[in-house]
Coordinates of N, CA, C and O in Angstrom, one line a residue:
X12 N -67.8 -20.5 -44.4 CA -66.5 -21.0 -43.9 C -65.4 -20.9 -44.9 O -64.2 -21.0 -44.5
X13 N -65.5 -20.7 -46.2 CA -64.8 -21.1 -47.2 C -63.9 -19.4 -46.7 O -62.7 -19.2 -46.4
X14 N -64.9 -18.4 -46.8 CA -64.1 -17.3 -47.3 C -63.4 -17.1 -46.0 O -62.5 -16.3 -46.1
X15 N -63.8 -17.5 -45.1 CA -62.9 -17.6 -43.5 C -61.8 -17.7 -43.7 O -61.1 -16.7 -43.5
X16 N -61.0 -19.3 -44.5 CA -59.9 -19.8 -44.3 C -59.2 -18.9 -45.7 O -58.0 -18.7 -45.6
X17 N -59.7 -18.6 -46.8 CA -59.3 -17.3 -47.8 C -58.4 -16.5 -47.0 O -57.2 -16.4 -47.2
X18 N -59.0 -15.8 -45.9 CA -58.2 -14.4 -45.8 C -57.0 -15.0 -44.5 O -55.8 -14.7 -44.4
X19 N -57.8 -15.8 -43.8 CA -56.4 -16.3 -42.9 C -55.5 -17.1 -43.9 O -54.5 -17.4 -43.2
X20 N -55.4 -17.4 -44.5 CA -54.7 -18.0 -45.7 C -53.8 -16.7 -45.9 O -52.8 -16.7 -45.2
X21 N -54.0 -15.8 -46.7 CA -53.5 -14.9 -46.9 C -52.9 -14.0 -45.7 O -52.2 -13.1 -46.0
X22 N -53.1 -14.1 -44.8 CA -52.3 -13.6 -43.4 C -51.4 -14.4 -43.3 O -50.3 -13.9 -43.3
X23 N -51.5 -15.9 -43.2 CA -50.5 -16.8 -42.8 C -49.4 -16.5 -43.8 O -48.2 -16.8 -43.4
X24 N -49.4 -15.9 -45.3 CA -48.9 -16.3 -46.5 C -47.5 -14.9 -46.0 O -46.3 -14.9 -45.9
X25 N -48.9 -13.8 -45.8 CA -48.1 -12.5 -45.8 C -46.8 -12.7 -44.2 O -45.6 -12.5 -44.3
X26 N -47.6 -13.1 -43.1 CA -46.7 -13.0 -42.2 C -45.7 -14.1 -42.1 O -44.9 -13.9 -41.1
X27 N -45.4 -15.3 -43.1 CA -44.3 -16.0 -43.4 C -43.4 -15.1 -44.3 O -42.2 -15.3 -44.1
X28 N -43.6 -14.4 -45.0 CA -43.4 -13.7 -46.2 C -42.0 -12.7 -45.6 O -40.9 -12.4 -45.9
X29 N -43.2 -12.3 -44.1 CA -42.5 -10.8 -43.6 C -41.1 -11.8 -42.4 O -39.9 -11.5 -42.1
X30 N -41.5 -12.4 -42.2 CA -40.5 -13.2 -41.1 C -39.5 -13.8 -41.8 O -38.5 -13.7 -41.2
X31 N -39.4 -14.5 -43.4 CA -38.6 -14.7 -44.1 C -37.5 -13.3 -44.5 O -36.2 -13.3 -44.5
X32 N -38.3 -12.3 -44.8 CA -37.5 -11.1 -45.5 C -36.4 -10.3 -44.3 O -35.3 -9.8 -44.5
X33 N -37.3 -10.4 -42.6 CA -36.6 -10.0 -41.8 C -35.3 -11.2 -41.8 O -34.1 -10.7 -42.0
X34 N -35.5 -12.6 -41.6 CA -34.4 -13.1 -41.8 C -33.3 -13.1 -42.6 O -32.2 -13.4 -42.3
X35 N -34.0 -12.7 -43.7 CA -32.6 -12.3 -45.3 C -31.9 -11.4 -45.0 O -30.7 -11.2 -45.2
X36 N -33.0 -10.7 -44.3 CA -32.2 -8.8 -43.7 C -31.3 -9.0 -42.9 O -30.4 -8.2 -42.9
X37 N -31.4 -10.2 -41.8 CA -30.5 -9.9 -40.6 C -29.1 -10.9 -41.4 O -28.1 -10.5 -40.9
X38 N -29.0 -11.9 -42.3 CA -28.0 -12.6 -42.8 C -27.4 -12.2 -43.9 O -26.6 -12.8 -44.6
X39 N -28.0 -10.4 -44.3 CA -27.3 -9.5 -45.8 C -26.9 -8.6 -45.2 O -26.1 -7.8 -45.8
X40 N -27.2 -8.5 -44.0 CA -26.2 -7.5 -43.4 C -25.0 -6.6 -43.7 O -23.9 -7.2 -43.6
X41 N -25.0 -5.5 -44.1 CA -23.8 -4.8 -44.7 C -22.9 -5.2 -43.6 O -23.3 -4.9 -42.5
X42 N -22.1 -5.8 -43.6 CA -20.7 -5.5 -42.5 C -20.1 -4.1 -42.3 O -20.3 -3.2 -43.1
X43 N -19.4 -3.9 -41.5 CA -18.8 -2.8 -41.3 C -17.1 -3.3 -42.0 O -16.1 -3.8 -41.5
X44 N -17.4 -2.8 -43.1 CA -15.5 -2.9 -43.9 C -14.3 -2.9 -43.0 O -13.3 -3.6 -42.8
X45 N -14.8 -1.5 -42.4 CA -13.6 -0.5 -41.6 C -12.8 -1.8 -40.4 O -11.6 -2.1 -40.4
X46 N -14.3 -2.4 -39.4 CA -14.3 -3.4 -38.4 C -13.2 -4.4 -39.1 O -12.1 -4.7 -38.6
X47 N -13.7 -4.8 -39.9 CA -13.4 -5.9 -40.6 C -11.9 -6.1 -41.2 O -11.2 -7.1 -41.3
X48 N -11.5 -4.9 -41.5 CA -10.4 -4.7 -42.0 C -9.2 -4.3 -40.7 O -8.0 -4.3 -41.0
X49 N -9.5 -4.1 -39.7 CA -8.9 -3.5 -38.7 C -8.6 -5.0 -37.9 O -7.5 -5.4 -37.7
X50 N -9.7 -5.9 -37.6 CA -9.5 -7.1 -37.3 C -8.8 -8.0 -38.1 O -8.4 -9.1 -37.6
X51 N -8.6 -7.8 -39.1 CA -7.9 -8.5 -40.4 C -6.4 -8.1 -40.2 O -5.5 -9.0 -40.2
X52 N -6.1 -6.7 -40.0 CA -5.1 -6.4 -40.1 C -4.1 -6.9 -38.5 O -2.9 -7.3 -38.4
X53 N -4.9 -6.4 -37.6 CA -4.6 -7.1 -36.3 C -3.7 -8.4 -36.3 O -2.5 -8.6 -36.0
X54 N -4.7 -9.2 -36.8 CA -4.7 -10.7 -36.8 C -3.3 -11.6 -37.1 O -2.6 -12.3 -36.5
X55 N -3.5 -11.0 -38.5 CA -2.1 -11.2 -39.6 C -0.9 -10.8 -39.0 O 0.0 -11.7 -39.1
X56 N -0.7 -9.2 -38.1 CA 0.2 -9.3 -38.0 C 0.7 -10.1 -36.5 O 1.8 -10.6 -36.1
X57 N -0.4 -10.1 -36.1 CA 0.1 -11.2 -34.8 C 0.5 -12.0 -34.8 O 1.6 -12.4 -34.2
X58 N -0.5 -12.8 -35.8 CA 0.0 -14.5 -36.6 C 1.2 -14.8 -36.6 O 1.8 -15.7 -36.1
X59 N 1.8 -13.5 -37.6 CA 2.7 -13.8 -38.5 C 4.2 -13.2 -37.7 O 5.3 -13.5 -37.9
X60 N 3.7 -12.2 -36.7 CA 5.1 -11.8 -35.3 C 5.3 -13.1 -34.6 O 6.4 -13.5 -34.4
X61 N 3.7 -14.1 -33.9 CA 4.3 -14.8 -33.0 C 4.9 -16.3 -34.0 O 5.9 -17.0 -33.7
X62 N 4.4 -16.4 -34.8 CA 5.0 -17.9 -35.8 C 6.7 -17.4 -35.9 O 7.7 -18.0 -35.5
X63 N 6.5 -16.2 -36.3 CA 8.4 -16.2 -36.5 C 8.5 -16.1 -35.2 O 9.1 -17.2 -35.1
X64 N 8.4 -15.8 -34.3 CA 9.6 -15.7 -33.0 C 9.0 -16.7 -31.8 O 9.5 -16.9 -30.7
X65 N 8.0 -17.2 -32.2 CA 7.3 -18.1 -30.9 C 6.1 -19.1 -31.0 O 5.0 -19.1 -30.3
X66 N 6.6 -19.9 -32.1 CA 5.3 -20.6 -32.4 C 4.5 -21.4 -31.5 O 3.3 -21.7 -31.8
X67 N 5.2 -21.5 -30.3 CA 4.6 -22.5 -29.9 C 3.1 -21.8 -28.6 O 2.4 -22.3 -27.7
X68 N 3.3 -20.4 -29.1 CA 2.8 -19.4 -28.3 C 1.0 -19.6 -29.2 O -0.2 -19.4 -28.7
X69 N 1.3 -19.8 -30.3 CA -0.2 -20.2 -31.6 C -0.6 -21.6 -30.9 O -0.6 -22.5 -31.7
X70 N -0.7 -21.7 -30.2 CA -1.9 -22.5 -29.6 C -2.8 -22.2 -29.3 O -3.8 -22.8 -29.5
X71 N -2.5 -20.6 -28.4 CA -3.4 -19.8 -27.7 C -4.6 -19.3 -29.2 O -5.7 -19.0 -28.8
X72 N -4.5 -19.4 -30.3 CA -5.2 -18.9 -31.1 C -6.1 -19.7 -31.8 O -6.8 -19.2 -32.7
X73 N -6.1 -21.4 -31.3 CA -7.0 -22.0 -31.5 C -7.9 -22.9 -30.8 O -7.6 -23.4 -29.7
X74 N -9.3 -23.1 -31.8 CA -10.2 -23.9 -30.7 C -10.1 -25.5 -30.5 O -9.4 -26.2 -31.3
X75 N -10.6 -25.9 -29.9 CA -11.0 -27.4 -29.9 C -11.4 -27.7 -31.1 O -10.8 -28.8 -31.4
X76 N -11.9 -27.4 -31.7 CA -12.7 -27.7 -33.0 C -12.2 -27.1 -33.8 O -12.9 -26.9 -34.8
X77 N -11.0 -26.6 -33.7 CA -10.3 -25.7 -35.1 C -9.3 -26.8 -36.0 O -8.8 -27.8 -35.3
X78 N -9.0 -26.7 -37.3 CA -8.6 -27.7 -38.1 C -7.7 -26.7 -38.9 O -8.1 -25.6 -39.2
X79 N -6.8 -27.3 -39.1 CA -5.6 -26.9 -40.6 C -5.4 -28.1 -41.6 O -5.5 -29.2 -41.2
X80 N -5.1 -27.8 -42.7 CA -4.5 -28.2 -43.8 C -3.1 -27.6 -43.9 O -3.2 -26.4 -44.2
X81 N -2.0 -28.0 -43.7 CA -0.7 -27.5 -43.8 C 0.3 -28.4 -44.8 O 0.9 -29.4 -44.5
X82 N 0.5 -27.7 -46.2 CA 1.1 -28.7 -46.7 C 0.6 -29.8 -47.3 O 1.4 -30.5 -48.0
X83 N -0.9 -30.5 -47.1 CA -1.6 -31.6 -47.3 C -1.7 -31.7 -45.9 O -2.8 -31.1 -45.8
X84 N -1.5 -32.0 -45.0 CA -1.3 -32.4 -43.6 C -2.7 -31.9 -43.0 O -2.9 -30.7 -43.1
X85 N -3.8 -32.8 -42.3 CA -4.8 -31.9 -42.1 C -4.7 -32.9 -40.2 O -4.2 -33.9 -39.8
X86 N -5.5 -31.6 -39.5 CA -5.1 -31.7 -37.9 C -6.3 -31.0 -37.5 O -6.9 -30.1 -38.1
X87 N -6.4 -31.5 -36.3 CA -7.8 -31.0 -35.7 C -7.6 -30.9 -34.3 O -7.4 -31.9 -33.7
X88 N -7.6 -29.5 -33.4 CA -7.7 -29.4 -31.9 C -5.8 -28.7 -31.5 O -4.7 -29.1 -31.9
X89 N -6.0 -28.2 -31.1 CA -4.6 -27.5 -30.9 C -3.2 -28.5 -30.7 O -2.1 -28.1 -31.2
X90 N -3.4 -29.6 -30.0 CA -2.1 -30.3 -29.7 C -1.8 -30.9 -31.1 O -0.6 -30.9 -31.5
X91 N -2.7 -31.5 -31.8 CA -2.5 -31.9 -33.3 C -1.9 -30.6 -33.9 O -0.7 -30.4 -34.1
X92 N -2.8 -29.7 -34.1 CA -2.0 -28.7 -34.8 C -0.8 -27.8 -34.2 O -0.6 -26.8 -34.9
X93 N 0.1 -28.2 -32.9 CA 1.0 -28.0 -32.7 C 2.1 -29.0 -32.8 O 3.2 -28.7 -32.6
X94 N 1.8 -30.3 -33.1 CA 2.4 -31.1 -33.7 C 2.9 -31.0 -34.8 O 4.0 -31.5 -35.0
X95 N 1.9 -30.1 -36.1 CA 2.6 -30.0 -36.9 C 3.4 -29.3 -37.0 O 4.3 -29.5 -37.8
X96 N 3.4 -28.2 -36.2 CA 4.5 -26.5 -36.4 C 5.8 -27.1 -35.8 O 7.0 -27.0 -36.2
X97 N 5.4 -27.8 -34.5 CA 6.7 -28.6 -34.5 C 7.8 -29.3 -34.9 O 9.0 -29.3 -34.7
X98 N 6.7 -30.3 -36.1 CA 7.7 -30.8 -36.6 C 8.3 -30.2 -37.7 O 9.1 -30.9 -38.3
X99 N 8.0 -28.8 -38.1 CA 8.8 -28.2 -39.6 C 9.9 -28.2 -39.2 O 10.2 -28.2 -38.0
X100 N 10.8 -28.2 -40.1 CA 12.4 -28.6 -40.2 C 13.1 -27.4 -39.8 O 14.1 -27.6 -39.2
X101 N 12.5 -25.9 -40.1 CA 13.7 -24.9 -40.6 C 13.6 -24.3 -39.1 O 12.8 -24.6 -38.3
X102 N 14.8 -23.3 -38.8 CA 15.2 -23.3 -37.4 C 14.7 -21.6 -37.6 O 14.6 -21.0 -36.4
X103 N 14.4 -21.0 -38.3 CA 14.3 -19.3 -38.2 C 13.0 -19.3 -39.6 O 12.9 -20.0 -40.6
X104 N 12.5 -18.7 -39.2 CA 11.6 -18.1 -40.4 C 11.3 -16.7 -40.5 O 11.5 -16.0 -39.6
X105 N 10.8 -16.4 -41.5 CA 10.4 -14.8 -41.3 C 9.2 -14.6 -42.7 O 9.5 -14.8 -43.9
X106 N 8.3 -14.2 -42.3 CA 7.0 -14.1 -43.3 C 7.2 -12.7 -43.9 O 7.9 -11.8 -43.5
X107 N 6.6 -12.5 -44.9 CA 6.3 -10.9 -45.4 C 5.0 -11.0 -46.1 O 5.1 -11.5 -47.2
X108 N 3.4 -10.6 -45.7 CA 2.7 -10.5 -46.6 C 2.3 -9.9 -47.2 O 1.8 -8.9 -46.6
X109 N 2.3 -9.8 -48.8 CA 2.0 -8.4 -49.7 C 0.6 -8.5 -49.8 O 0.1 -7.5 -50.3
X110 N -0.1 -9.3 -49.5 CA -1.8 -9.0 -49.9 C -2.9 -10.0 -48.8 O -3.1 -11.2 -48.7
X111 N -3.4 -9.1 -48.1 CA -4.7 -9.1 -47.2 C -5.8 -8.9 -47.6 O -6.1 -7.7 -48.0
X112 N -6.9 -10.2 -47.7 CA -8.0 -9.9 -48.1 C -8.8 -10.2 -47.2 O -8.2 -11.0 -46.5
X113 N -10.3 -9.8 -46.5 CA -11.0 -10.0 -45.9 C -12.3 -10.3 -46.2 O -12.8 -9.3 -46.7
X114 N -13.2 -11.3 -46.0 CA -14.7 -10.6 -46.0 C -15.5 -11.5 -44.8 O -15.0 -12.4 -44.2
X115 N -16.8 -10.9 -44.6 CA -17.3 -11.6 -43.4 C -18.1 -12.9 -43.8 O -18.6 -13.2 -44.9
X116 N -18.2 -13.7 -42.7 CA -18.7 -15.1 -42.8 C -20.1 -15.2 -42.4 O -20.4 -14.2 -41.8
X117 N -20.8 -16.0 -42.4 CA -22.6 -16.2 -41.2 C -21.7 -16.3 -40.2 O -20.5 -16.8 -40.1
X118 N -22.6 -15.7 -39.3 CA -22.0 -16.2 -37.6 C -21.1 -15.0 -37.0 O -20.5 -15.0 -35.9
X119 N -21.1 -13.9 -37.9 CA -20.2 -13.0 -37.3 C -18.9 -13.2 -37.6 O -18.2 -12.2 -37.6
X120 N -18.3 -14.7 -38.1 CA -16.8 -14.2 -38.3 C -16.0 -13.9 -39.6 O -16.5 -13.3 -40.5
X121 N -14.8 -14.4 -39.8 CA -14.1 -13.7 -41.1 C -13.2 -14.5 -41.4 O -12.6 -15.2 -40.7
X122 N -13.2 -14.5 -42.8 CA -12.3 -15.2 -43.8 C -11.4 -14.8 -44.2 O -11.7 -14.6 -45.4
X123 N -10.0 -14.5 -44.1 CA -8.9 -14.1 -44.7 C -7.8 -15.0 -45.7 O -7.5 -16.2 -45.6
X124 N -7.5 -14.0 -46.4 CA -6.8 -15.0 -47.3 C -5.5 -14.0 -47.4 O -5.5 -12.8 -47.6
X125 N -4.3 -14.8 -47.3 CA -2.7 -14.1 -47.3 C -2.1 -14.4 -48.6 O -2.3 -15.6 -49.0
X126 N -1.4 -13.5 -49.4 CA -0.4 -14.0 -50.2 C 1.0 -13.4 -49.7 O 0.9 -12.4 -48.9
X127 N 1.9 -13.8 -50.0 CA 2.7 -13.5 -49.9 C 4.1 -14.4 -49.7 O 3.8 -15.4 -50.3
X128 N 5.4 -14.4 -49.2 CA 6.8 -14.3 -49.0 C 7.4 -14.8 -47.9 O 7.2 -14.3 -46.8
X129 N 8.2 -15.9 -48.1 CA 8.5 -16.5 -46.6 C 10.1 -16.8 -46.5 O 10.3 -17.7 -47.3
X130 N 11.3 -16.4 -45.8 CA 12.5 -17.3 -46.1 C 12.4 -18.1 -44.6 O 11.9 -18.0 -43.5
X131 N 13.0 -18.9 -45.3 CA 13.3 -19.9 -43.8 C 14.5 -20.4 -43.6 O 14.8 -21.3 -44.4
X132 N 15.5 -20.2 -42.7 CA 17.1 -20.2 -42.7 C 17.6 -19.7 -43.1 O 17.6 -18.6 -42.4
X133 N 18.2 -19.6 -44.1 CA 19.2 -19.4 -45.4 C 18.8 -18.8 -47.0 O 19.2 -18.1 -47.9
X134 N 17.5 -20.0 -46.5 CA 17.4 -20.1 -47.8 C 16.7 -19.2 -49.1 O 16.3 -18.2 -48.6
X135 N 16.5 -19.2 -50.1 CA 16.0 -18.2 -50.8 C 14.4 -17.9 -50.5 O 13.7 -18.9 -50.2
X136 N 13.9 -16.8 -50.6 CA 12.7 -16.5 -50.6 C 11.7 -17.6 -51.2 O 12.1 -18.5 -52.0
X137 N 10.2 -17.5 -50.8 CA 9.4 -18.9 -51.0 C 7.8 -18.0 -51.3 O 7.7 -17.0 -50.6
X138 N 6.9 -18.2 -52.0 CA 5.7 -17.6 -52.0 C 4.8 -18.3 -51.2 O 5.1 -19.4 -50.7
X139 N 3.8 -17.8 -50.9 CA 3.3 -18.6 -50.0 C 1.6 -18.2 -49.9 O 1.2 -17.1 -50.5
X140 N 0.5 -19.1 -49.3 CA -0.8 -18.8 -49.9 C -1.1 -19.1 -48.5 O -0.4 -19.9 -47.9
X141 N -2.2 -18.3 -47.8 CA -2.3 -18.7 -46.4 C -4.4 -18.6 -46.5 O -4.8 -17.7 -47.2
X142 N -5.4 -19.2 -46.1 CA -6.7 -19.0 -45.4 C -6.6 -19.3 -44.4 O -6.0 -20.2 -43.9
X143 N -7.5 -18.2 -43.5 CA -7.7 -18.3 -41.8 C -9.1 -18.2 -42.0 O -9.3 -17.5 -43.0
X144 N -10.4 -18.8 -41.3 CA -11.8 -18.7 -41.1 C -11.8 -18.4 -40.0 O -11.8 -19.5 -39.4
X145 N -11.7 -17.2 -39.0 CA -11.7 -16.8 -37.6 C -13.0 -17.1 -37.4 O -13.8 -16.5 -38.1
X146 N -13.6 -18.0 -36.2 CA -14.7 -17.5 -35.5 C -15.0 -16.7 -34.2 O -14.1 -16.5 -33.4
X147 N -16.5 -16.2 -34.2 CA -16.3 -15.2 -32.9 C -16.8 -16.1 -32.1 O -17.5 -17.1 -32.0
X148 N -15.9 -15.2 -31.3 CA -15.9 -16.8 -29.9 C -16.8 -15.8 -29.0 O -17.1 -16.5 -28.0
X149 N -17.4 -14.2 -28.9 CA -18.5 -13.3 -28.1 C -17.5 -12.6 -28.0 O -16.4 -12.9 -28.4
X150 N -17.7 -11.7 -27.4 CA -17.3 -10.8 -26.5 C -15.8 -10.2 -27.4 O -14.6 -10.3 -26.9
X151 N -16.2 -9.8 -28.8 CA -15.4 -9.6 -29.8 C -13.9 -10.2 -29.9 O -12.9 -9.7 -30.4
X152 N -14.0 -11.4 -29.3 CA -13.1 -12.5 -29.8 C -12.9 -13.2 -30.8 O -13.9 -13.5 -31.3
X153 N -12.3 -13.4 -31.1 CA -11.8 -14.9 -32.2 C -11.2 -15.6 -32.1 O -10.1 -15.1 -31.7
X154 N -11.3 -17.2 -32.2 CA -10.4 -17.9 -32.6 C -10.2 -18.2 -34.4 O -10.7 -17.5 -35.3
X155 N -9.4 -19.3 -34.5 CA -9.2 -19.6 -35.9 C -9.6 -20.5 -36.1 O -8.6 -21.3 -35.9
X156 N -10.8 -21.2 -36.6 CA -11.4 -22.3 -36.8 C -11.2 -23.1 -37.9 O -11.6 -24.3 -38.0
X157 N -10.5 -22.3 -39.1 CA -10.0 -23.3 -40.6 C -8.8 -22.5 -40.8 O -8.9 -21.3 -40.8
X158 N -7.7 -23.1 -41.0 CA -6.7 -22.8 -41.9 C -6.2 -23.6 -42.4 O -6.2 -24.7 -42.1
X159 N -5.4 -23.1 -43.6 CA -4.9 -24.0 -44.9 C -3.9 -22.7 -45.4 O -4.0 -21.5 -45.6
X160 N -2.8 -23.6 -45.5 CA -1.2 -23.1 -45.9 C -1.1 -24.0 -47.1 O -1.6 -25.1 -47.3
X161 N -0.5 -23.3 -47.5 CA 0.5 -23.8 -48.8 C 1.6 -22.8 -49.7 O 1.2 -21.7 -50.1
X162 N 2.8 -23.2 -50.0 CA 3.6 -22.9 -50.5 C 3.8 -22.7 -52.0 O 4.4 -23.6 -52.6
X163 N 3.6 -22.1 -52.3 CA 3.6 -21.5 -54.1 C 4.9 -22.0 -54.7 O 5.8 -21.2 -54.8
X164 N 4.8 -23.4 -55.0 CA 5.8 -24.2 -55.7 C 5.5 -25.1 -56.5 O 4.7 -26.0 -56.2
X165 N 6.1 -24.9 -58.0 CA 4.9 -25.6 -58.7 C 6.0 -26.7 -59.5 O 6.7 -26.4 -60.5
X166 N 5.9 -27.8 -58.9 CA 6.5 -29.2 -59.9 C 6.0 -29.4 -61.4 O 6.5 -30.3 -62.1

């Protein structure tokens, strides 16, 4: 009996072994850059065409369960987070971002992070730091499930 439970011992050992390594495999997954980068670039500039001329149109781009940090200001679910774009003060804005970074997340989706350039009114140019956590919502969608703004102004 002894050497019975020996070798199924070692079956059980090896086929945990092989079901763990397949799971590492399916969550190390090379991404596809190209995908990634094309979706990235998409995104940004949508973001950043509909906020200057139609903010109130970025609703469509988030979920129930999506959240921002804006400024300190944290909001959860689209009407909160159209409360805040609402209440910003300046009447025109216009973004410019010099640097797009991307990589992919568990779950299929993507992390972006913006730097770059913002005037608003009048006034003089502003730096600006942006994260988006897009999730895939299937059927190669996304929403934007985390974002966090802040303005490159240092007291």
């Amino acid at each position: 009996p002894v050497l019975l439970v020996f070798p199924v011992g070692i079956f059980l050992w090896f086929f945990l072994l092989a079901r763990l390594s397949r799971r590492r495999a399916a969550i190390c997954e090379t991404p596809d850059l190209d995908r990634m980068e094309a979706i990235s670039a998409a995104f940004t500039q949508h973001f950043y065409a509909t906020f200057d001329s139609n903010r109130a149109a970025l609703v469509a781009l988030y979920g129930p369960d999506s959240t921002i940090t804006y400024e300190g200001k944290t909001a959860t679910g689209p009407p909160a987070i159209m409360a805040i774009f609402s209440g910003l003060s300046f009447q025109s804005i216009r973004h410019l971002p010099t640097k797009i970074d991307t990589q992919a997340t568990l779950g299929g989706g993507l992390l972006i992070t913006v730097l770059g350039q913002l005037q608003t009114d009048s006034d003089a140019p502003l730096g600006f730091s942006e994260t988006f956590v897009l999730k895939d919502a299937g059927g190669g969608a996304f929403y934007i499930f985390n974002h966090i703004f802040r303005l490159a102004v240092h007291n």
